[in-house]
Coordinates of C-alpha atoms and ligand atoms in Angstrom, one line a residue:
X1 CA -17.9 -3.2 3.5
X2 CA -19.4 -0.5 5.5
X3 CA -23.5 0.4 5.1
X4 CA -24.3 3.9 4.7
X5 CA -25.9 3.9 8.4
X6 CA -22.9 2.3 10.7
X7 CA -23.3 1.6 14.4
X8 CA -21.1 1.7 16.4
X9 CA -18.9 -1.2 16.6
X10 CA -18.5 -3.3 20.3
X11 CA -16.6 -2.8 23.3
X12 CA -13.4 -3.9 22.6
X13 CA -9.3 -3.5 23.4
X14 CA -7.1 -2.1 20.7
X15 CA -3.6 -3.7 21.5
X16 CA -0.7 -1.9 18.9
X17 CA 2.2 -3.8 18.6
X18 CA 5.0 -1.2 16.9
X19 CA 3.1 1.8 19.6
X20 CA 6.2 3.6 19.2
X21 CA 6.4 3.4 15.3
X22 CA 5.2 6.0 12.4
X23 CA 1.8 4.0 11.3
X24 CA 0.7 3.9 15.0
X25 CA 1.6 7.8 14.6
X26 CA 0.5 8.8 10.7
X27 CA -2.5 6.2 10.4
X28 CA -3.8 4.4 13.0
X29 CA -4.8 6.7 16.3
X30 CA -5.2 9.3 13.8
X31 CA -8.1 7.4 12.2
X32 CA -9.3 6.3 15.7
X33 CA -9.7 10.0 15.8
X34 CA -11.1 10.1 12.7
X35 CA -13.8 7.4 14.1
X36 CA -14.3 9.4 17.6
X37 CA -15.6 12.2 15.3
X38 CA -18.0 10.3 13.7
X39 CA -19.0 8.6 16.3
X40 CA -17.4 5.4 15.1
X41 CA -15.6 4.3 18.0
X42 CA -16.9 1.6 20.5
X43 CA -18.9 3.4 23.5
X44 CA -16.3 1.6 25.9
X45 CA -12.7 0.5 24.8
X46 CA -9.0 0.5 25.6
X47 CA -6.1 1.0 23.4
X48 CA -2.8 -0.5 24.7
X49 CA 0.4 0.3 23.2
X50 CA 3.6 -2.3 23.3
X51 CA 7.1 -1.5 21.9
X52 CA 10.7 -2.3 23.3
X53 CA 11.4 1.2 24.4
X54 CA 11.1 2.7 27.8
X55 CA 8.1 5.1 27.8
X56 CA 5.7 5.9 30.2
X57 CA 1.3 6.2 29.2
X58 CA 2.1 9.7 29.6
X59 CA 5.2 10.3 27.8
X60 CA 2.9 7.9 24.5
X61 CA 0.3 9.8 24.4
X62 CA 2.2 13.5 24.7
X63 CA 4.1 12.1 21.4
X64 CA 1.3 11.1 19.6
X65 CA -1.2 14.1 20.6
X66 CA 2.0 16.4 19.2
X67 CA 1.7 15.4 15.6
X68 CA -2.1 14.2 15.5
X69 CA -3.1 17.4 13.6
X70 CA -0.9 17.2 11.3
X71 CA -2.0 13.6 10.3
X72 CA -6.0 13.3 11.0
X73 CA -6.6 14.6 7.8
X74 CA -4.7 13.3 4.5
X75 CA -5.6 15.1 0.9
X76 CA -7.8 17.8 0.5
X77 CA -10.4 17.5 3.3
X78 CA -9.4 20.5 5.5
X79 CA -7.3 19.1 9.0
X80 CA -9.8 20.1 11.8
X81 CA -8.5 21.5 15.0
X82 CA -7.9 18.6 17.6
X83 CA -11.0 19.0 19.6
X84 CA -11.0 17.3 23.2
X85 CA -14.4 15.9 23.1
X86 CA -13.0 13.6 20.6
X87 CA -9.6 13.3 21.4
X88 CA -9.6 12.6 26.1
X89 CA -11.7 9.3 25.0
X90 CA -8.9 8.2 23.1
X91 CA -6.3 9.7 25.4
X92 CA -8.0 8.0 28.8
X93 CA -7.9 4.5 27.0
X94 CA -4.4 4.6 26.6
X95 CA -2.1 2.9 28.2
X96 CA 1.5 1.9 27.4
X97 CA 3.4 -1.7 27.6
X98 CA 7.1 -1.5 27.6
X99 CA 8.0 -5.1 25.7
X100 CA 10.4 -7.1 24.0
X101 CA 7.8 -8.9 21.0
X102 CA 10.0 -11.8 21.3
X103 CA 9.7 -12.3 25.1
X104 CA 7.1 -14.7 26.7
X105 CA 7.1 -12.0 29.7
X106 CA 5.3 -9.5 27.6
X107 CA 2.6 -11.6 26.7
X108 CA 2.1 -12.7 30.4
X109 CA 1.8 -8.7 31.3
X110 CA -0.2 -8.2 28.4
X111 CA -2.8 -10.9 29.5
X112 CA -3.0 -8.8 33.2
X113 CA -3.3 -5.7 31.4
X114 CA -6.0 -6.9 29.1
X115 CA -8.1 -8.4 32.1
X116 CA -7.5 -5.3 33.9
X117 CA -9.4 -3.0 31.3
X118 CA -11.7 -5.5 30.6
X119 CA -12.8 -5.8 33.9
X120 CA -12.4 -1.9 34.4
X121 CA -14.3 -0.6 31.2
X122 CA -16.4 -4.1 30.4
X123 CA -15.0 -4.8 27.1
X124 CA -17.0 -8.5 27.2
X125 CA -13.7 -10.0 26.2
X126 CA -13.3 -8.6 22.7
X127 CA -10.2 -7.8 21.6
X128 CA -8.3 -6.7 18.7
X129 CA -3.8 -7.0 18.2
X130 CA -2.8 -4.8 15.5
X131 CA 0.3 -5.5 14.2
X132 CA 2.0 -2.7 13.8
X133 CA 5.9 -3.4 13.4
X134 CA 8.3 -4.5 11.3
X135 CA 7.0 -8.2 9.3
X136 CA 9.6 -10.0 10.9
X137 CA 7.7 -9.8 14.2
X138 CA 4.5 -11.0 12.3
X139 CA 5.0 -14.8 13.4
X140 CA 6.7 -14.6 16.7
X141 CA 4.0 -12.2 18.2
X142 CA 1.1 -14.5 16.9
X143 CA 3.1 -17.5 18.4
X144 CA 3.4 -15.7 21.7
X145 CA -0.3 -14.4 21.1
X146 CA -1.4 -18.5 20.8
X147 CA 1.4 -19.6 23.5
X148 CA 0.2 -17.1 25.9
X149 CA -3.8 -18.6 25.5
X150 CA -4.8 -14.7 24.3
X151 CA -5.9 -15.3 20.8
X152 CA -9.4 -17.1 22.2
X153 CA -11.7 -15.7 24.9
X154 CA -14.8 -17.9 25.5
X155 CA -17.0 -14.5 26.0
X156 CA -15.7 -12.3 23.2
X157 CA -13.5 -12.4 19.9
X158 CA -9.9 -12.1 19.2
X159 CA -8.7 -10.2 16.2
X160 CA -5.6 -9.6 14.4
X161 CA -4.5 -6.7 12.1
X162 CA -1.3 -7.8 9.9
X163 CA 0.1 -5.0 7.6
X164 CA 2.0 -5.2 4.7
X165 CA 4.2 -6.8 3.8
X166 CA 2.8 -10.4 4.1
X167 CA 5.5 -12.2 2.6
X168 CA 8.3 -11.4 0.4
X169 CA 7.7 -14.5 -2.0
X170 CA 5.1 -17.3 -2.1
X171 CA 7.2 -19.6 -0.1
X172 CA 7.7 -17.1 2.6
X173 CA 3.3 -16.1 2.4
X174 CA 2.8 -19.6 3.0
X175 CA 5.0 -20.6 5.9
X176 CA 3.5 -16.8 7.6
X177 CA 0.3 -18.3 6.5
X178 CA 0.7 -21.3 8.4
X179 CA 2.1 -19.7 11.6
X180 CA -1.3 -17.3 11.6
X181 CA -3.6 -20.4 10.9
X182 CA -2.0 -22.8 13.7
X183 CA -2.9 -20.0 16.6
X184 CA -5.9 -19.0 14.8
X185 CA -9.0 -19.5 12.4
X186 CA -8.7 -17.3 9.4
X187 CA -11.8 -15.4 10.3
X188 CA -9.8 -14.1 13.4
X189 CA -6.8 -12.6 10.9
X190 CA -7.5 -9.1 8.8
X191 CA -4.7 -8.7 6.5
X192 CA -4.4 -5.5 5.6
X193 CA -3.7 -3.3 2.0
X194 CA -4.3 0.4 2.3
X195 CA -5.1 0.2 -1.0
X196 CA -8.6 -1.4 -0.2
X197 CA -8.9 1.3 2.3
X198 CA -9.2 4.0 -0.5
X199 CA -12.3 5.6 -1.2
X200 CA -12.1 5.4 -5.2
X201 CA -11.1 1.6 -5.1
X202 CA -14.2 0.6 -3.1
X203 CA -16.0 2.5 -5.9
X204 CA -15.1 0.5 -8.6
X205 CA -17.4 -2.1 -7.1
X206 CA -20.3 0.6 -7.1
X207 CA -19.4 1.4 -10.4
X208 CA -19.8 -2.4 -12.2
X209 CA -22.4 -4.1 -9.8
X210 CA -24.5 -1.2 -8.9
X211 CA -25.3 0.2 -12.7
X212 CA -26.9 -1.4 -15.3
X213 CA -24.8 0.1 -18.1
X214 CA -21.3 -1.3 -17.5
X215 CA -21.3 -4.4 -16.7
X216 CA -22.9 -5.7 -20.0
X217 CA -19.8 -3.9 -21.7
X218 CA -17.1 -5.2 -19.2
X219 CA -15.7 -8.1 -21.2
X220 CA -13.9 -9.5 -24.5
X221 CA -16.9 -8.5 -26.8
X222 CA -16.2 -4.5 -26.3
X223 CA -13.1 -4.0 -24.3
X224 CA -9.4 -4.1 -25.8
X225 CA -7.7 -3.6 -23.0
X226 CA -6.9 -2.3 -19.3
X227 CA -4.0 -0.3 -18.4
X228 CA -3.4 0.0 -14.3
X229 CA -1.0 2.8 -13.6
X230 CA 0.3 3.7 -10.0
X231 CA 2.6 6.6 -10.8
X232 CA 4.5 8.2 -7.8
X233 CA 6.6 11.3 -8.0
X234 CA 8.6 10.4 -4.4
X235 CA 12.0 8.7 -4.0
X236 CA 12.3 6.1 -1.4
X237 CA 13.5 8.7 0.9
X238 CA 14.1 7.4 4.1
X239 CA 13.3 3.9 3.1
X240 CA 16.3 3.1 1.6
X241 CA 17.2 0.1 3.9
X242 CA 13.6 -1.2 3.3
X243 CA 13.5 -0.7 -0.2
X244 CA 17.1 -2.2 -1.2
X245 CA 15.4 -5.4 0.5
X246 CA 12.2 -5.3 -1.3
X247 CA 12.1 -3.2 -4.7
X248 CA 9.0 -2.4 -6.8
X249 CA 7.5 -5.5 -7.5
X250 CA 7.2 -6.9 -4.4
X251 CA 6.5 -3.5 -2.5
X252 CA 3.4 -2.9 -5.0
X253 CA 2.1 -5.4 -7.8
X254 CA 1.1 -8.8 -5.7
X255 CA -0.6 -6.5 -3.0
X256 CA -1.7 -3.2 -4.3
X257 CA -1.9 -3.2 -7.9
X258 CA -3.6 -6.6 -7.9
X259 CA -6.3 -5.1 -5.5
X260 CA -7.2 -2.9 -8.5
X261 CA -7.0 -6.0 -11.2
X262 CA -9.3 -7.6 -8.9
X263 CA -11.6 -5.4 -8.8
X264 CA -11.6 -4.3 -12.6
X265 CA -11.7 -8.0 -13.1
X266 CA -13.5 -10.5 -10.6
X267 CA -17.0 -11.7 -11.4
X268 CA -20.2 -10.1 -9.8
X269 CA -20.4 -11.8 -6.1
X270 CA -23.6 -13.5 -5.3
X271 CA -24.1 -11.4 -2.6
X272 CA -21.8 -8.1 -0.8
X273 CA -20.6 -10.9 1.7
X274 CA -17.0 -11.1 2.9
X275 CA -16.6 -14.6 1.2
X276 CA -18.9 -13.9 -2.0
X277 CA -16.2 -11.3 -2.8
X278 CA -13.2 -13.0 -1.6
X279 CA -14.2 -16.3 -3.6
X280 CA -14.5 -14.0 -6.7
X281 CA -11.1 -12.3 -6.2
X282 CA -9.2 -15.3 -5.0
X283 CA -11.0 -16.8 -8.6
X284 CA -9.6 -14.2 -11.0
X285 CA -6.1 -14.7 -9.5
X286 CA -6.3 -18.3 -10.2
X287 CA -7.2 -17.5 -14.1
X288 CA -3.8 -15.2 -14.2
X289 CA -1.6 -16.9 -17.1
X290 CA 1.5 -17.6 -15.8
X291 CA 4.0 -15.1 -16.2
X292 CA 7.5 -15.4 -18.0
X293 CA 10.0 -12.8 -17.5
X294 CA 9.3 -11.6 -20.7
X295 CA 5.9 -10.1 -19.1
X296 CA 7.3 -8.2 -17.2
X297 CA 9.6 -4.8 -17.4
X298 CA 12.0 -3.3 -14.7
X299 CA 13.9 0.0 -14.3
X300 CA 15.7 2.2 -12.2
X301 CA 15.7 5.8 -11.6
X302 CA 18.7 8.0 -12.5
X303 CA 18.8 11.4 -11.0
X304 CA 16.8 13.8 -12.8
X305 CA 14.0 16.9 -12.3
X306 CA 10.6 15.9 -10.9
X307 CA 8.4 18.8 -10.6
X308 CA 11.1 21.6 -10.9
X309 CA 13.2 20.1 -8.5
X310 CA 16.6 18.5 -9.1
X311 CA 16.8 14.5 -7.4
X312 CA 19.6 12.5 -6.8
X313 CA 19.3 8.8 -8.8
X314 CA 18.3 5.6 -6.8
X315 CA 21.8 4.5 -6.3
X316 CA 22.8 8.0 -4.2
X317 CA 19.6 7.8 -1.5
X318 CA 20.8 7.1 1.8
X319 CA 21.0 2.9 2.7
X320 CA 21.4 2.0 -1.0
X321 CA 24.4 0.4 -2.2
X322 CA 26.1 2.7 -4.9
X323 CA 25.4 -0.4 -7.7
X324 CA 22.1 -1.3 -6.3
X325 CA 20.2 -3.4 -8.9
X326 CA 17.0 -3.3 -7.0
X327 CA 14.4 -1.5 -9.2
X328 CA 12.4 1.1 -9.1
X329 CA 10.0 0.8 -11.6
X330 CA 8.1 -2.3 -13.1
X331 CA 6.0 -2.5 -15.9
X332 CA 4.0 -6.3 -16.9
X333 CA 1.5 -7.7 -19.0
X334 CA -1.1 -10.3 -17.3
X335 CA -3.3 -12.0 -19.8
X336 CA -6.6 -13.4 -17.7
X337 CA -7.9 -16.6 -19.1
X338 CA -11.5 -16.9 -18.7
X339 CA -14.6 -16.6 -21.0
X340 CA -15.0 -12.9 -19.9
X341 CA -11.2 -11.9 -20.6
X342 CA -9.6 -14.2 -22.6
X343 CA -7.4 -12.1 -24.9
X344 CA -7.7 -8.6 -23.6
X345 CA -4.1 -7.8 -21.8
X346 CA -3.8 -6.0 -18.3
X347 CA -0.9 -3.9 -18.5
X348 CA 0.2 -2.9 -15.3
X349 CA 3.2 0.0 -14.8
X350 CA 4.1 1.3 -11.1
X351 CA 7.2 3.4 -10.3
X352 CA 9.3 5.9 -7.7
X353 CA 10.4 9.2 -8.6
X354 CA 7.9 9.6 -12.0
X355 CA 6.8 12.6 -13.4
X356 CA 3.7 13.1 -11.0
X357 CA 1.9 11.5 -8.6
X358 CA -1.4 9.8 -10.0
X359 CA -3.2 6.5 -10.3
X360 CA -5.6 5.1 -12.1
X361 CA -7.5 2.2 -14.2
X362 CA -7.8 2.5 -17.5
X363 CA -10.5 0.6 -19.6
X364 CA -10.2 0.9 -23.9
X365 CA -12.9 -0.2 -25.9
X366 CA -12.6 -1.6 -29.2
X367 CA -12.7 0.7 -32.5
X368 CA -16.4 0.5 -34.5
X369 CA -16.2 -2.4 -36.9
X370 CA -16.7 -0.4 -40.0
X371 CA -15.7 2.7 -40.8
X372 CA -19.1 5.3 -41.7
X373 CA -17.2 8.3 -41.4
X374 CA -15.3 8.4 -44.9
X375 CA -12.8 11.6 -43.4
X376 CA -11.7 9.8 -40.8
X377 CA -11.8 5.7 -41.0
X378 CA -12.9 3.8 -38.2
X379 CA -8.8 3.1 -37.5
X380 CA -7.9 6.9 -37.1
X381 CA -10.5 7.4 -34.8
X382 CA -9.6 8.2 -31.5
X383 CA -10.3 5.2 -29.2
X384 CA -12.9 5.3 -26.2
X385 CA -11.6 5.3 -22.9
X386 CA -13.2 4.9 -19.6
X387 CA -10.8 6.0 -16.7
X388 CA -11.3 5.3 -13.4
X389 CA -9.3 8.0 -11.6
X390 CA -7.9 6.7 -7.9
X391 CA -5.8 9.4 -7.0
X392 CA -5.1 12.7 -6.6
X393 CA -8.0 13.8 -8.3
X394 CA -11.0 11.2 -7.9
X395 CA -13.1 10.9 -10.7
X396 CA -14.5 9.1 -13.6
X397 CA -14.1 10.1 -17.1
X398 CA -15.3 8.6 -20.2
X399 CA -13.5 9.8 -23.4
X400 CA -15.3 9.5 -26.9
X401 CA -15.7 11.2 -29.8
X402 CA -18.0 13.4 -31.4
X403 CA -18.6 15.6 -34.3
X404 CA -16.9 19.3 -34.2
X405 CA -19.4 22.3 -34.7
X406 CA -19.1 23.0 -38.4
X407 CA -20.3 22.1 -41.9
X408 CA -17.8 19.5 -42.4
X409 CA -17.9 15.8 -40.9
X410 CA -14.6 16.2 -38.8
X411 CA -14.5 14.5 -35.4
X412 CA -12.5 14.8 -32.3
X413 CA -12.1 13.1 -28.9
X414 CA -14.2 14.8 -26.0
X415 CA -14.9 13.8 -22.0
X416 CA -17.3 13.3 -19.4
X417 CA -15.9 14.3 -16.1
X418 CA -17.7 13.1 -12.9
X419 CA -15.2 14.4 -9.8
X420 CA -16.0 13.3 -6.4
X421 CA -15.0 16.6 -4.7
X422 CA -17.7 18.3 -7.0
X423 CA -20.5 15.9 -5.7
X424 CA -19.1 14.6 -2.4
X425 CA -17.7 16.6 1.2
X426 CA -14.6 15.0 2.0
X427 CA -14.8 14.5 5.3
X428 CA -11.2 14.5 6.6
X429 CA -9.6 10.9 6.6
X430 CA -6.3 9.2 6.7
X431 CA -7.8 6.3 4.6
X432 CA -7.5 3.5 7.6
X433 CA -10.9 4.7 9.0
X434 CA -13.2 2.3 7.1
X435 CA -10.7 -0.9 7.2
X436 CA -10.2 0.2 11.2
X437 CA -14.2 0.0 11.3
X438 CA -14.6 -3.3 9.8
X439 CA -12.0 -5.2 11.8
X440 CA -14.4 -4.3 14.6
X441 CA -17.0 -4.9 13.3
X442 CA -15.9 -8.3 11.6
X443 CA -16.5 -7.4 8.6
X444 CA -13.6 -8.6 6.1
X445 CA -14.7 -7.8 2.7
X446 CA -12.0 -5.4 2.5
X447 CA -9.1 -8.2 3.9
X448 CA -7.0 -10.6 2.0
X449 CA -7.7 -14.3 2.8
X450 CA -4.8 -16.8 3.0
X451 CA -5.2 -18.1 -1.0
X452 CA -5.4 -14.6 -2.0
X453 CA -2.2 -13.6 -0.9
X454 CA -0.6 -16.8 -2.1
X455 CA -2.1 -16.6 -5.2
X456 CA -0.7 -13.2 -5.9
X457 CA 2.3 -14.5 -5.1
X458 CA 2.1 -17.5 -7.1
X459 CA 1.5 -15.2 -10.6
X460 CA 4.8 -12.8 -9.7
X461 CA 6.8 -15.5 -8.6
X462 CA 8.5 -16.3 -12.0
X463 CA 9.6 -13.1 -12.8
X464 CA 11.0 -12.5 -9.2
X465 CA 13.2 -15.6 -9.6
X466 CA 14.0 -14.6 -12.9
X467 CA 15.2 -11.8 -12.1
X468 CA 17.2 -12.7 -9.0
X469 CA 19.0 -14.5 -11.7
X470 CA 20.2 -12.0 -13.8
X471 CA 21.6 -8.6 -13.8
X472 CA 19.5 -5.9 -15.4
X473 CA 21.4 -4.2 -18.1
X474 CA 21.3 -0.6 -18.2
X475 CA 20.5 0.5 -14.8
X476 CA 19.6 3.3 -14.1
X477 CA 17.1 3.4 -17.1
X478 CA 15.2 6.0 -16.4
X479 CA 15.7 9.4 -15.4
X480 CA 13.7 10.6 -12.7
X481 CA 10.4 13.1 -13.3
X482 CA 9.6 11.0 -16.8
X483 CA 7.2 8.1 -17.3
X484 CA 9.6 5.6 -16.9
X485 CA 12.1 3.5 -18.9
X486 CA 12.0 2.9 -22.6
X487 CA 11.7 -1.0 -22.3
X488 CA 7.9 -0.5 -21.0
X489 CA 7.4 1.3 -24.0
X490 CA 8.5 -2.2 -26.0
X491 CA 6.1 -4.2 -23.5
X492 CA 3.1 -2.7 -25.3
X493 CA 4.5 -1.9 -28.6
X494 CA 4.9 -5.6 -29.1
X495 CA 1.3 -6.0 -29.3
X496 CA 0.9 -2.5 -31.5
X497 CA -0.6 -0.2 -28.2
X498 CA 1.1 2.4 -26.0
X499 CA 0.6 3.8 -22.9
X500 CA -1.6 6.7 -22.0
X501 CA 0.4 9.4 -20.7
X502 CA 0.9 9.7 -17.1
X503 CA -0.9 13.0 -16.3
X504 CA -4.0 14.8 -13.9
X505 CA -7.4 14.5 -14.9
X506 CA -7.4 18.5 -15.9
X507 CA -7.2 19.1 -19.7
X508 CA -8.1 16.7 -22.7
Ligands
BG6_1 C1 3.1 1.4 0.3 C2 4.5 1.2 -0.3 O1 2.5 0.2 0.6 O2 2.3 2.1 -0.5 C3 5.1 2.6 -0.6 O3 5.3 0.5 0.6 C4 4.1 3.4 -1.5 O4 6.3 2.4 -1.3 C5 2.8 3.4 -0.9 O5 4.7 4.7 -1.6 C6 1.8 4.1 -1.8 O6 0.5 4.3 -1.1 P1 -0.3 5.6 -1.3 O7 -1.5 5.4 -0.5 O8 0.6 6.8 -0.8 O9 -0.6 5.7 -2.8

């Protein structure tokens, strides 16, 4: 993780494999920007660009100057006006490769392009492939990386950015696994989730391990249980094709939602050190139960209203087959079995097309053991809650309850807020800038090692085959702009809790 007082990181190429896509676009130059501002970016780099179509530099960089405004800034820090100083450092580094990733040809003009900057803007040998494409490139580029002798330099280092998806089960995680780790050592390979990259989650570390009040409080003894809620109001839009292939479990539970267990639930590291933290995580993942399908919960979205406007169902977005059975929605129950969780649930609910848009962590404590206040006994009271707000609106609150003005004893449930926007400038971001940072910097607290991924894969795996092998029954379940099927109801009910109600910070 990033100190407070960065430097800037060293010389070094950027190569983007995908240069044509929409993360090279939405995310990654836009955060290089981002950097530029803050004086983040090496003092001397290059950024080369490879995709199969026929572009020139100049044709690149006109596309993705056109839309940077529109993506430096993501949330509620103002966009900034493109300013030059920032943006020709950027714009004279790039430089564009026309490619086929499956071709050894492009590799061999890589390595001439790469010694060619290197020698031009002394980049020491340091060098950094982001891959930016679709995942079934992931292994044949880092075989042609390895083949082509460009993922070692005896005067520099060689990096790799992987995005999502790594895998689409745990077999498929640990053969990419093994490609990566033939052409490289695993401190070469930063595998990416954007979820890391998020302000709010990196606070949850701040919040247990840099305060002395939580973490004596952050077990068994006082907690009931945690409820993790990724709620998002779009369809998949565009993403049909992508989706139909993947659905909601694998899209977000082994990668971003457990980012957010993890974090609730790992034990403090030794030290903030890369592999202090990863040990931890890749720890907690190993103490997951495993999971039946009777953990778990899917649904679908029917058409519906979300936000006062009328969407079509799941089954009617373009690329989707008309009796799709992919879903949408999935709710499950992890049970965590070590001394410091053992029998306090993690329910975890993520979906498409719910009422709003907002995610969060949220911690009950247990109900007082005896009930003083005669009025209201100690199992009517309301229960305390410490919410760790993600996103949109960033915050903390703890809810608890205390005694309304008046002669009688009569309680009621009140909050502490603490918003970030009221204490912090947000300085404008796309959310890549930090995880950008620390792949040039080497820093890979923020990156999934190899048994971290398979892990997560390991604790879904059951309920992904198990559902491959039978039809869900009643799809669509849910109809869109609510908080998602009945059935997820029944998941907590079972053990006599419910859900908070998917809503923004603002009122009670
Ligand atoms: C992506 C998923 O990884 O994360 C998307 O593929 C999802 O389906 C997105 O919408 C959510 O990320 P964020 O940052 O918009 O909350």
């Amino acid at each position: 993780m990033t100190p407070s007082h960065k430097a800037p990181p060293p010389p070094c190429a950027i190569v983007i494999f995908g240069a044509n896509g929409d993360l090279t676009r939405r995310l990654i130059v836009p955060a290089l920007y981002n950097l530029a501002r803050t004086g983040l970016l090496p003092p001397r780099f290059a950024l080369i660009g490879i995709d199969h179509n026929d572009r020139s530099t100049e044709e690149w960089r006109g596309k993705i100057r056109e839309s940077l405004a529109q993506h430096v800034s993501k949330g509620e820090g103002a966009a900034p006006e493109i300013e030059d100083r920032y943006w020709q450092p950027i714009a004279e580094a790039m430089t564009f490769l026309k490619g086929d990733f499956g071709a050894p040809e492009t590799y061999a003009a890589l390595k001439l392009r790469l010694a060619a900057c290197d020698k031009e803007r002394e980049l020491g040998g340091n060098a950094l492939f982001y891959l930016a494409t679709a995942d079934r490139f992931f292994a044949t580029i880092a075989r042609n990386l390895g083949e082509a002798g460009l993922t070692r330099d005896d005067r520099g280092f060689r990096r790799l950015i992987v995005e999502k998806p790594f895998g689409h089960d745990l077999e498929s995680a640990k053969a990419l696994n093994a490609c990566l780790l033939r052409q490289m050592k695993e401190e070469q390979i930063f595998r990416i989730d954007h979820f890391l990259g998020k302000e709010t989650v990196q606070n949850i570390m701040a919040l247990r391990f840099a305060n002395g009040l939580f973490e004596p409080i952050w077990n068994r003894d006082r907690i009931d249980h945690v409820q993790i809620t990724v709620s998002e109001s779009i369809g998949v839009g565009t993403r049909g094709k992508f989706y139909e292939a993947t659905g909601a479990l694998r899209d977000m539970v082994p990668n971003h939602l457990f980012q957010l267990v993890a974090m609730t639930a790992m034990e403090p590291p030794v030290s903030f050190d890369a592999e202090d933290i990863r040990a931890k995580k890749a720890e907690m993942f190993k103490a997951v139960h495993p999971l039946t399908p009777a953990d778990a919960v899917r649904g679908q979205y029917d058409s519906g209203m979300v936000q006062g406007e009328a969407v079509p169902a799941y089954r009617q977005e373009p690329n989707v087959a008309p009796d799709s059975n992919v879903e949408t929605y999935v709710a499950m129950r992890l049970m965590i079995e070590n001394w410091r969780w053992a029998g306090v649930p993690f329910y975890l609910r993520t979906g498409k097309r719910l009422n709003i848009r907002s995610s969060e962590i949220a911690i009950r404590f247990k109900r007082p053991p005896y009930a003083l206040f005669h009025e209201t006994p100690a199992e009517e009271l309301d229960a305390d809650w410490l919410i760790l707000r993600i996103q949109p609106d960033e915050g903390i609150r703890l809810r608890f309850n205390a005694k309304r003005p008046g002669p009688a004893m009569a309680l009621e449930s009140v909050s502490m807020r603490f918003n970030y926007k009221d204490y912090f400038k947000q300085a404008p971001a796309v959310g890549y800038e930090t995880l950008i940072y620390d792949c040039l910097t080497g820093d890979a607290t923020l990156f999934q090692r190899a048994d971290q991924v398979e892990a997560a894969w390991g604790v879904v795996e059951p309920v992904l085959k198990g559902w491959q092998n039978t039809v869900p029954r009643h799809f669509p379940n849910y109809a869109a702009g609510t908080e998602g099927p009945n059935a997820a109801n029944d998941l907590l009910a079972r053990d006599g809790r419910s859900w908070r109600a998917i809503r923004i910070l603002g009122g009670k």
